[in-house]
């Protein structure tokens, strides 16, 4: 479903961010990408979300080359990307409203029907409930903890019902316990919704807890050092097992082998 075919990226100032990166991710798979700071992980996600173009190679989703952003693909960033002047409810419904306005212009021309106000409200209310944000609809992001703000970010992305979730260090600014709770949330999201996930992280334990496959990148220019299978993923208790610790050690070894 997601194919990286020899992707290289050189920025206009000559910085070589990625070199010949190739991998495949199947539909419904969860994949972690781990590598040192500056090795091109964000660049790679931006290419798959249609914001940046590779210098050479191809990014394919569902067999089609990615040339612009698509509603099937949601990108979640580290700093939550919320609008501070909008309430929790408004932040979550924003993507739906924009899409609805856009689609209204295409009615009668074979486009999918736009989502009405009532349906938007149902989607947003049920997501806020699922994410434990019920009762905070009228709060502003600054009034809430980092963990809650990130959940608003997740709710906003999920409101559009994406098939693919691209995440760039989404949990890195959270304390350890909140981080673990949201890792559990991402695990259940993946297991229950058949969503395809690509998670960029610096954290070995997080990569192993959430990635059915773990792609280890080298220092810049990022290239694939190793792709590791991690079939035992899928249960919250995995993080307390010997297999989990063995896998973390194996990932650490390949990172060290890649001279990170
Ligand atoms: P990571 O997410 O792994 O930390 P990035 O993809 O953000 O890495 O960046 C990869 C490299 O490309 C870094 O050296 C960064 O400084 C550089 N870079 C990122 N964006 C630009 C840009 N617009 N112009 C020039 N260099 C950039």
mmCIF file of C-alpha atoms in Angstrom, residues 22-26 28-34 190 204 207-216 224-234 238 243-254:
data_model
loop_
_atom_site.group_PDB
_atom_site.id
_atom_site.type_symbol
_atom_site.label_atom_id
_atom_site.label_comp_id
_atom_site.label_asym_id
_atom_site.label_seq_id
_atom_site.Cartn_x
_atom_site.Cartn_y
_atom_site.Cartn_z
ATOM 1 C CA UNK A 22 13.212 1.756 -0.390
ATOM 2 C CA UNK A 23 10.583 -0.170 1.566
ATOM 3 C CA UNK A 24 7.000 -1.466 1.257
ATOM 4 C CA UNK A 25 4.247 -1.355 3.848
ATOM 5 C CA UNK A 26 1.132 -3.490 3.353
ATOM 6 C CA UNK A 28 -3.276 -2.403 7.659
ATOM 7 C CA UNK A 29 0.346 -2.757 8.724
ATOM 8 C CA UNK A 30 1.968 -0.716 11.451
ATOM 9 C CA UNK A 31 5.545 0.359 10.796
ATOM 10 C CA UNK A 32 8.036 2.317 12.902
ATOM 11 C CA UNK A 33 10.892 4.340 11.456
ATOM 12 C CA UNK A 34 13.765 5.013 13.800
ATOM 13 C CA UNK A 190 -4.449 0.233 14.789
ATOM 14 C CA UNK A 204 13.509 2.347 20.695
ATOM 15 C CA UNK A 207 9.298 1.698 17.895
ATOM 16 C CA UNK A 208 9.195 -1.892 19.185
ATOM 17 C CA UNK A 209 5.867 -1.536 21.021
ATOM 18 C CA UNK A 210 4.050 -0.117 17.982
ATOM 19 C CA UNK A 211 5.819 -1.321 14.848
ATOM 20 C CA UNK A 212 5.023 -4.667 13.260
ATOM 21 C CA UNK A 213 8.000 -3.730 11.166
ATOM 22 C CA UNK A 214 10.867 -1.468 12.217
ATOM 23 C CA UNK A 215 12.894 0.433 9.659
ATOM 24 C CA UNK A 216 16.268 1.617 10.949
ATOM 25 C CA UNK A 224 17.883 2.017 5.180
ATOM 26 C CA UNK A 225 20.256 0.164 7.543
ATOM 27 C CA UNK A 226 17.882 -2.659 8.353
ATOM 28 C CA UNK A 227 14.210 -3.649 8.205
ATOM 29 C CA UNK A 228 13.223 -5.800 11.178
ATOM 30 C CA UNK A 229 10.098 -7.924 11.591
ATOM 31 C CA UNK A 230 8.326 -7.642 14.941
ATOM 32 C CA UNK A 231 5.355 -10.013 14.752
ATOM 33 C CA UNK A 232 4.652 -10.186 18.485
ATOM 34 C CA UNK A 233 3.354 -6.603 18.463
ATOM 35 C CA UNK A 234 -0.354 -6.077 19.184
ATOM 36 C CA UNK A 238 4.090 -7.086 25.082
ATOM 37 C CA UNK A 243 10.677 -11.009 23.632
ATOM 38 C CA UNK A 244 10.116 -7.256 23.830
ATOM 39 C CA UNK A 245 13.430 -6.639 25.603
ATOM 40 C CA UNK A 246 15.238 -8.927 23.133
ATOM 41 C CA UNK A 247 13.771 -6.963 20.221
ATOM 42 C CA UNK A 248 14.765 -3.625 21.802
ATOM 43 C CA UNK A 249 18.331 -4.932 22.175
ATOM 44 C CA UNK A 250 18.350 -6.081 18.547
ATOM 45 C CA UNK A 251 17.133 -2.648 17.347
ATOM 46 C CA UNK A 252 19.768 -0.921 19.509
ATOM 47 C CA UNK A 253 22.463 -3.135 17.976
ATOM 48 C CA UNK A 254 21.445 -2.265 14.428
#
